[in-house]
PDB file of C-alpha atoms in Angstrom:
ATOM      1  CA  MET H   1     108.472  88.976 107.267  1.00 52.00           C
ATOM      2  CA  ALA H   2     104.601  89.114 105.697  1.00 58.00           C
ATOM      3  CA  LYS H   3     104.258  90.800 102.470  1.00 88.00           C
ATOM      4  CA  LYS H   4     100.869  92.404 103.625  1.00 96.00           C
ATOM      5  CA  LEU H   5     100.239  94.082 107.024  1.00 97.00           C
ATOM      6  CA  VAL H   6      96.707  95.057 108.295  1.00 98.00           C
ATOM      7  CA  ILE H   7      96.955  97.083 111.321  1.00 98.00           C
ATOM      8  CA  LYS H   8      93.704  98.086 113.480  1.00 98.00           C
ATOM      9  CA  VAL H   9      94.129 100.918 115.705  1.00 98.00           C
ATOM     10  CA  THR H  10      91.437 101.211 118.335  1.00 97.00           C
ATOM     11  CA  ALA H  11      93.219 103.915 120.408  1.00 97.00           C
ATOM     12  CA  GLY H  12      93.383 107.805 120.021  1.00 97.00           C
ATOM     13  CA  ALA H  13      94.131 110.608 122.323  1.00 94.00           C
ATOM     14  CA  ASP H  14      92.804 108.428 125.079  1.00 96.00           C
ATOM     15  CA  ALA H  15      95.865 106.041 124.807  1.00 97.00           C
ATOM     16  CA  PRO H  16      98.393 108.126 122.891  1.00 97.00           C
ATOM     17  CA  GLU H  17     101.223 105.847 122.993  1.00 97.00           C
ATOM     18  CA  ARG H  18      99.356 102.928 121.726  1.00 97.00           C
ATOM     19  CA  CYS H  19      97.916 105.179 118.889  1.00 98.00           C
ATOM     20  CA  SER H  20     101.335 106.610 117.984  1.00 98.00           C
ATOM     21  CA  GLN H  21     102.729 103.041 117.835  1.00 98.00           C
ATOM     22  CA  ALA H  22     100.050 101.799 115.192  1.00 98.00           C
ATOM     23  CA  PHE H  23     100.683 104.690 112.980  1.00 98.00           C
ATOM     24  CA  THR H  24     104.583 104.426 113.394  1.00 98.00           C
ATOM     25  CA  VAL H  25     104.518 100.865 112.478  1.00 98.00           C
ATOM     26  CA  ALA H  26     102.254 101.493 109.558  1.00 98.00           C
ATOM     27  CA  ALA H  27     104.613 103.983 108.096  1.00 98.00           C
ATOM     28  CA  VAL H  28     107.873 102.123 108.919  1.00 98.00           C
ATOM     29  CA  ALA H  29     106.340  98.999 107.230  1.00 97.00           C
ATOM     30  CA  LEU H  30     105.424 101.020 104.078  1.00 97.00           C
ATOM     31  CA  ALA H  31     109.005 102.583 104.097  1.00 96.00           C
ATOM     32  CA  SER H  32     110.357  98.986 104.112  1.00 95.00           C
ATOM     33  CA  GLY H  33     108.134  97.783 101.149  1.00 95.00           C
ATOM     34  CA  VAL H  34     105.286  96.218 102.855  1.00 97.00           C
ATOM     35  CA  ASP H  35     101.784  96.490 101.668  1.00 97.00           C
ATOM     36  CA  VAL H  36     100.093  98.329 104.464  1.00 98.00           C
ATOM     37  CA  SER H  37      96.209  98.620 105.217  1.00 98.00           C
ATOM     38  CA  LEU H  38      95.533 100.905 108.345  1.00 98.00           C
ATOM     39  CA  TRP H  39      91.945 100.720 109.923  1.00 98.00           C
ATOM     40  CA  LEU H  40      90.851 103.180 112.203  1.00 98.00           C
ATOM     41  CA  THR H  41      88.453 102.136 114.817  1.00 98.00           C
ATOM     42  CA  GLY H  42      87.210 103.336 118.140  1.00 97.00           C
ATOM     43  CA  GLU H  43      88.794 106.513 119.216  1.00 97.00           C
ATOM     44  CA  SER H  44      91.221 106.661 116.365  1.00 98.00           C
ATOM     45  CA  SER H  45      88.183 107.157 114.185  1.00 98.00           C
ATOM     46  CA  TRP H  46      88.507 110.912 114.769  1.00 98.00           C
ATOM     47  CA  PHE H  47      91.798 110.949 112.920  1.00 98.00           C
ATOM     48  CA  ALA H  48      89.944 110.446 109.712  1.00 98.00           C
ATOM     49  CA  LEU H  49      88.680 113.958 109.943  1.00 98.00           C
ATOM     50  CA  PRO H  50      90.947 116.948 108.506  1.00 98.00           C
ATOM     51  CA  GLY H  51      92.757 118.553 111.252  1.00 97.00           C
ATOM     52  CA  ARG H  52      92.216 116.363 113.964  1.00 97.00           C
ATOM     53  CA  ALA H  53      95.664 114.641 113.814  1.00 97.00           C
ATOM     54  CA  ALA H  54      97.107 118.129 114.336  1.00 97.00           C
ATOM     55  CA  GLU H  55      95.798 118.341 117.681  1.00 96.00           C
ATOM     56  CA  PHE H  56      97.423 115.019 118.728  1.00 97.00           C
ATOM     57  CA  GLU H  57     100.570 115.440 120.857  1.00 94.00           C
ATOM     58  CA  LEU H  58     103.062 112.855 122.266  1.00 97.00           C
ATOM     59  CA  PRO H  59     106.668 113.711 123.163  1.00 97.00           C
ATOM     60  CA  HIS H  60     109.461 111.945 121.096  1.00 97.00           C
ATOM     61  CA  ALA H  61     107.086 110.754 118.630  1.00 97.00           C
ATOM     62  CA  ALA H  62     106.638 111.521 114.998  1.00 97.00           C
ATOM     63  CA  PRO H  63     103.938 114.005 114.292  1.00 98.00           C
ATOM     64  CA  LEU H  64     100.599 112.252 113.537  1.00 98.00           C
ATOM     65  CA  PRO H  65      99.753 114.351 110.459  1.00 98.00           C
ATOM     66  CA  ASP H  66     103.074 113.279 108.794  1.00 98.00           C
ATOM     67  CA  LEU H  67     102.504 109.525 109.719  1.00 98.00           C
ATOM     68  CA  ILE H  68      98.960 109.612 108.045  1.00 98.00           C
ATOM     69  CA  GLU H  69     100.292 111.394 105.053  1.00 97.00           C
ATOM     70  CA  SER H  70     102.876 108.631 104.616  1.00 97.00           C
ATOM     71  CA  VAL H  71     100.385 106.023 105.107  1.00 98.00           C
ATOM     72  CA  LEU H  72      97.924 107.581 102.472  1.00 98.00           C
ATOM     73  CA  ALA H  73     100.710 108.030  99.993  1.00 97.00           C
ATOM     74  CA  GLY H  74     101.760 104.514 100.014  1.00 96.00           C
ATOM     75  CA  GLY H  75      99.107 102.294 101.535  1.00 97.00           C
ATOM     76  CA  ARG H  76      95.354 102.651 102.727  1.00 98.00           C
ATOM     77  CA  ILE H  77      93.622 103.956 105.551  1.00 98.00           C
ATOM     78  CA  THR H  78      89.926 102.673 106.133  1.00 98.00           C
ATOM     79  CA  LEU H  79      87.519 103.994 108.864  1.00 98.00           C
ATOM     80  CA  CYS H  80      85.346 101.457 110.379  1.00 98.00           C
ATOM     81  CA  THR H  81      81.566 101.887 109.155  1.00 98.00           C
ATOM     82  CA  GLN H  82      80.166 101.366 112.544  1.00 98.00           C
ATOM     83  CA  CYS H  83      82.620 103.731 114.284  1.00 98.00           C
ATOM     84  CA  ALA H  84      82.075 106.290 111.674  1.00 98.00           C
ATOM     85  CA  ALA H  85      78.278 106.123 112.119  1.00 98.00           C
ATOM     86  CA  ARG H  86      78.374 106.210 115.935  1.00 98.00           C
ATOM     87  CA  ARG H  87      80.383 109.542 115.585  1.00 98.00           C
ATOM     88  CA  ASP H  88      78.200 110.824 112.605  1.00 98.00           C
ATOM     89  CA  ILE H  89      81.096 110.839 110.284  1.00 98.00           C
ATOM     90  CA  THR H  90      80.458 110.499 106.656  1.00 98.00           C
ATOM     91  CA  GLU H  91      82.420 109.927 103.568  1.00 97.00           C
ATOM     92  CA  LYS H  92      82.107 113.660 102.720  1.00 98.00           C
ATOM     93  CA  ASP H  93      83.733 114.522 106.163  1.00 98.00           C
ATOM     94  CA  VAL H  94      86.919 112.401 105.870  1.00 98.00           C
ATOM     95  CA  ILE H  95      90.460 113.456 104.424  1.00 98.00           C
ATOM     96  CA  GLU H  96      90.729 112.437 100.943  1.00 97.00           C
ATOM     97  CA  GLY H  97      91.876 109.036 100.497  1.00 97.00           C
ATOM     98  CA  VAL H  98      90.257 107.514 103.448  1.00 98.00           C
ATOM     99  CA  ARG H  99      87.650 105.087 102.793  1.00 98.00           C
ATOM    100  CA  ILE H 100      84.856 103.930 104.885  1.00 98.00           C
ATOM    101  CA  ALA H 101      84.238 100.147 105.135  1.00 98.00           C
ATOM    102  CA  GLY H 102      82.772  97.429 107.569  1.00 97.00           C
ATOM    103  CA  ALA H 103      83.867  94.322 109.043  1.00 97.00           C
ATOM    104  CA  GLN H 104      83.594  92.212 106.074  1.00 97.00           C
ATOM    105  CA  VAL H 105      86.305  94.014 104.342  1.00 98.00           C
ATOM    106  CA  PHE H 106      88.636  93.951 107.289  1.00 98.00           C
ATOM    107  CA  VAL H 107      88.213  90.162 107.712  1.00 97.00           C
ATOM    108  CA  GLN H 108      88.905  89.660 103.935  1.00 97.00           C
ATOM    109  CA  GLU H 109      92.212  91.595 104.187  1.00 97.00           C
ATOM    110  CA  ALA H 110      93.154  90.207 107.657  1.00 97.00           C
ATOM    111  CA  VAL H 111      92.879  86.668 106.582  1.00 96.00           C
ATOM    112  CA  ALA H 112      94.191  86.777 102.838  1.00 96.00           C
ATOM    113  CA  ASP H 113      97.311  84.720 102.089  1.00 94.00           C
ATOM    114  CA  GLY H 114     100.701  86.365 103.107  1.00 94.00           C
ATOM    115  CA  THR H 115      99.087  88.803 105.504  1.00 96.00           C
ATOM    116  CA  GLN H 116      99.898  89.783 109.309  1.00 96.00           C
ATOM    117  CA  ALA H 117      97.183  91.472 111.049  1.00 96.00           C
ATOM    118  CA  LEU H 118      98.050  93.602 114.314  1.00 97.00           C
ATOM    119  CA  VAL H 119      95.762  95.480 116.730  1.00 97.00           C
ATOM    120  CA  TYR H 120      96.650  98.560 118.722  1.00 97.00           C
TER     121      TYR H 120
END
């Protein structure tokens, strides 16, 4: 198993199962001792805003706010710079602990030694 996991989630409420899978895998990996970096892109960008995850519902899935809290407690959540800009989201708008960064940082994380990257 890789020691580091970078997960890019592109889906939001538009593809709830795929979205939930990404957050669930991130939380489970953290609980298993893996270093996790979760990237919010596309429609998942909205979950960087306070309260938005509480609006997400998927039967038989862990509540999204709980998963986000778990990832923030032990890993990192990053909102894509371009995705944020397209949605008029700034650093002052996001949940405490969420950073905004671009493709260069994503690539650096994804190609680092001992890292596995997943895209949902």
